[in-house]
């Protein structure tokens, strides 16, 4: 089983149990077990997983479902959007201020942060 397959399996499993962001949770779980950045999951998408890695992922999945917790909650690291994306958030505020926006609205900052994230991925 390669990275693409395990991500799809994990996402579908979490979707079946009504997790609100199954793809994000799958990426966090798999990247944690494999000690990779989330973006690296897509760079090395053909990488085959060892039996130990697959077992570890399945154990975390089982625990997430049994305890009805997100991966961050399971690890005790629940962060809000701003904390999780602080670097991109700060860059967006800096960019907006450089371009004449004296006091960017919070919604604008979140939208711009998402745009920067998408652009970074592409």
mmCIF file of C-alpha atoms in Angstrom:
data_model
loop_
_atom_site.group_PDB
_atom_site.id
_atom_site.type_symbol
_atom_site.label_atom_id
_atom_site.label_comp_id
_atom_site.label_asym_id
_atom_site.label_seq_id
_atom_site.Cartn_x
_atom_site.Cartn_y
_atom_site.Cartn_z
ATOM 1 C CA UNK A 1 0.000 0.000 0.000
ATOM 2 C CA UNK A 2 1.427 3.408 -0.978
ATOM 3 C CA UNK A 3 0.814 6.896 0.419
ATOM 4 C CA UNK A 4 -2.055 7.734 -1.926
ATOM 5 C CA UNK A 5 -3.828 4.508 -1.059
ATOM 6 C CA UNK A 6 -3.383 4.871 2.716
ATOM 7 C CA UNK A 7 -4.572 8.492 2.592
ATOM 8 C CA UNK A 8 -7.678 7.466 0.666
ATOM 9 C CA UNK A 9 -8.339 4.532 3.010
ATOM 10 C CA UNK A 10 -7.868 6.712 6.103
ATOM 11 C CA UNK A 11 -10.047 9.512 4.734
ATOM 12 C CA UNK A 12 -12.876 7.117 3.818
ATOM 13 C CA UNK A 13 -12.674 5.412 7.206
ATOM 14 C CA UNK A 14 -12.943 8.738 9.045
ATOM 15 C CA UNK A 15 -15.736 9.896 6.727
ATOM 16 C CA UNK A 16 -17.664 6.729 7.577
ATOM 17 C CA UNK A 17 -17.533 7.765 11.236
ATOM 18 C CA UNK A 18 -18.621 11.343 10.474
ATOM 19 C CA UNK A 19 -15.397 13.208 11.200
ATOM 20 C CA UNK A 20 -15.882 16.787 10.021
ATOM 21 C CA UNK A 21 -12.566 17.080 8.133
ATOM 22 C CA UNK A 22 -11.593 13.533 7.201
ATOM 23 C CA UNK A 23 -8.973 14.491 4.600
ATOM 24 C CA UNK A 24 -7.180 16.870 6.956
ATOM 25 C CA UNK A 25 -7.290 14.314 9.770
ATOM 26 C CA UNK A 26 -5.949 11.623 7.428
ATOM 27 C CA UNK A 27 -3.078 13.872 6.340
ATOM 28 C CA UNK A 28 -2.182 14.765 9.933
ATOM 29 C CA UNK A 29 -2.275 11.151 11.085
ATOM 30 C CA UNK A 30 -0.256 9.730 8.198
ATOM 31 C CA UNK A 31 2.298 12.551 8.241
ATOM 32 C CA UNK A 32 2.772 12.057 11.997
ATOM 33 C CA UNK A 33 3.286 8.293 11.759
ATOM 34 C CA UNK A 34 5.673 8.643 8.805
ATOM 35 C CA UNK A 35 7.415 11.724 10.244
ATOM 36 C CA UNK A 36 6.782 13.721 7.052
ATOM 37 C CA UNK A 37 5.359 17.178 6.399
ATOM 38 C CA UNK A 38 1.834 17.066 5.009
ATOM 39 C CA UNK A 39 3.053 18.427 1.669
ATOM 40 C CA UNK A 40 5.643 15.613 1.503
ATOM 41 C CA UNK A 41 2.797 13.092 1.448
ATOM 42 C CA UNK A 42 1.978 14.302 -2.050
ATOM 43 C CA UNK A 43 5.568 14.671 -3.189
ATOM 44 C CA UNK A 44 6.312 11.038 -2.266
ATOM 45 C CA UNK A 45 2.844 9.712 -3.104
ATOM 46 C CA UNK A 46 4.169 6.425 -4.553
ATOM 47 C CA UNK A 47 6.188 5.543 -1.431
ATOM 48 C CA UNK A 48 5.247 2.110 -0.125
ATOM 49 C CA UNK A 49 4.442 1.756 3.565
ATOM 50 C CA UNK A 50 5.961 -0.877 5.808
ATOM 51 C CA UNK A 51 3.727 -3.243 7.759
ATOM 52 C CA UNK A 52 4.660 -1.433 10.986
ATOM 53 C CA UNK A 53 3.611 1.927 9.510
ATOM 54 C CA UNK A 54 0.275 0.537 8.331
ATOM 55 C CA UNK A 55 -0.347 -1.070 11.717
ATOM 56 C CA UNK A 56 0.459 2.160 13.539
ATOM 57 C CA UNK A 57 -1.905 4.167 11.315
ATOM 58 C CA UNK A 58 -4.704 1.651 11.855
ATOM 59 C CA UNK A 59 -4.166 1.721 15.634
ATOM 60 C CA UNK A 60 -4.444 5.521 15.675
ATOM 61 C CA UNK A 61 -7.574 5.331 13.507
ATOM 62 C CA UNK A 62 -9.184 2.849 15.869
ATOM 63 C CA UNK A 63 -8.350 5.028 18.864
ATOM 64 C CA UNK A 64 -9.689 8.181 17.153
ATOM 65 C CA UNK A 65 -13.002 6.470 16.417
ATOM 66 C CA UNK A 66 -13.316 4.814 19.837
ATOM 67 C CA UNK A 67 -12.612 8.075 21.682
ATOM 68 C CA UNK A 68 -14.357 10.259 19.084
ATOM 69 C CA UNK A 69 -11.391 12.635 18.962
ATOM 70 C CA UNK A 70 -9.536 14.421 16.203
ATOM 71 C CA UNK A 71 -5.890 13.516 15.773
ATOM 72 C CA UNK A 72 -4.767 16.735 17.477
ATOM 73 C CA UNK A 73 -7.094 16.072 20.405
ATOM 74 C CA UNK A 74 -5.770 12.536 20.670
ATOM 75 C CA UNK A 75 -2.230 13.883 20.912
ATOM 76 C CA UNK A 76 -3.327 16.650 23.286
ATOM 77 C CA UNK A 77 -2.350 19.370 20.826
ATOM 78 C CA UNK A 78 -5.647 20.931 19.782
ATOM 79 C CA UNK A 79 -4.906 24.235 18.054
ATOM 80 C CA UNK A 80 -7.234 26.778 16.578
ATOM 81 C CA UNK A 81 -6.922 27.982 12.988
ATOM 82 C CA UNK A 82 -4.754 30.983 13.819
ATOM 83 C CA UNK A 83 -2.277 28.996 15.923
ATOM 84 C CA UNK A 84 -2.010 26.259 13.322
ATOM 85 C CA UNK A 85 -1.352 28.722 10.512
ATOM 86 C CA UNK A 86 0.420 31.509 12.393
ATOM 87 C CA UNK A 87 3.313 31.875 9.945
ATOM 88 C CA UNK A 88 1.049 32.213 6.900
ATOM 89 C CA UNK A 89 -1.320 34.410 8.897
ATOM 90 C CA UNK A 90 1.485 36.829 9.819
ATOM 91 C CA UNK A 91 2.747 36.945 6.228
ATOM 92 C CA UNK A 92 -0.737 37.802 4.979
ATOM 93 C CA UNK A 93 -1.104 40.654 7.483
ATOM 94 C CA UNK A 94 2.352 41.953 6.538
ATOM 95 C CA UNK A 95 1.472 41.807 2.827
ATOM 96 C CA UNK A 96 -1.848 43.595 3.319
ATOM 97 C CA UNK A 97 -0.222 46.355 5.357
ATOM 98 C CA UNK A 98 2.568 46.805 2.781
ATOM 99 C CA UNK A 99 -0.092 47.308 0.141
ATOM 100 C CA UNK A 100 -1.961 50.067 1.914
ATOM 101 C CA UNK A 101 -4.420 48.207 4.112
ATOM 102 C CA UNK A 102 -3.942 49.831 7.519
ATOM 103 C CA UNK A 103 -6.206 47.575 9.559
ATOM 104 C CA UNK A 104 -7.183 44.411 7.686
ATOM 105 C CA UNK A 105 -10.432 42.819 8.768
ATOM 106 C CA UNK A 106 -10.077 39.426 10.388
ATOM 107 C CA UNK A 107 -12.132 37.732 7.660
ATOM 108 C CA UNK A 108 -9.875 39.233 5.013
ATOM 109 C CA UNK A 109 -6.841 37.894 6.838
ATOM 110 C CA UNK A 110 -8.285 34.378 6.970
ATOM 111 C CA UNK A 111 -9.210 34.455 3.290
ATOM 112 C CA UNK A 112 -5.808 35.768 2.320
ATOM 113 C CA UNK A 113 -4.118 33.127 4.494
ATOM 114 C CA UNK A 114 -6.016 30.418 2.610
ATOM 115 C CA UNK A 115 -4.981 31.928 -0.728
ATOM 116 C CA UNK A 116 -1.332 31.910 0.347
ATOM 117 C CA UNK A 117 -1.657 28.303 1.495
ATOM 118 C CA UNK A 118 -3.159 27.174 -1.801
ATOM 119 C CA UNK A 119 -0.551 29.113 -3.746
ATOM 120 C CA UNK A 120 2.216 27.532 -1.644
ATOM 121 C CA UNK A 121 0.885 24.044 -2.420
ATOM 122 C CA UNK A 122 0.693 24.733 -6.148
#
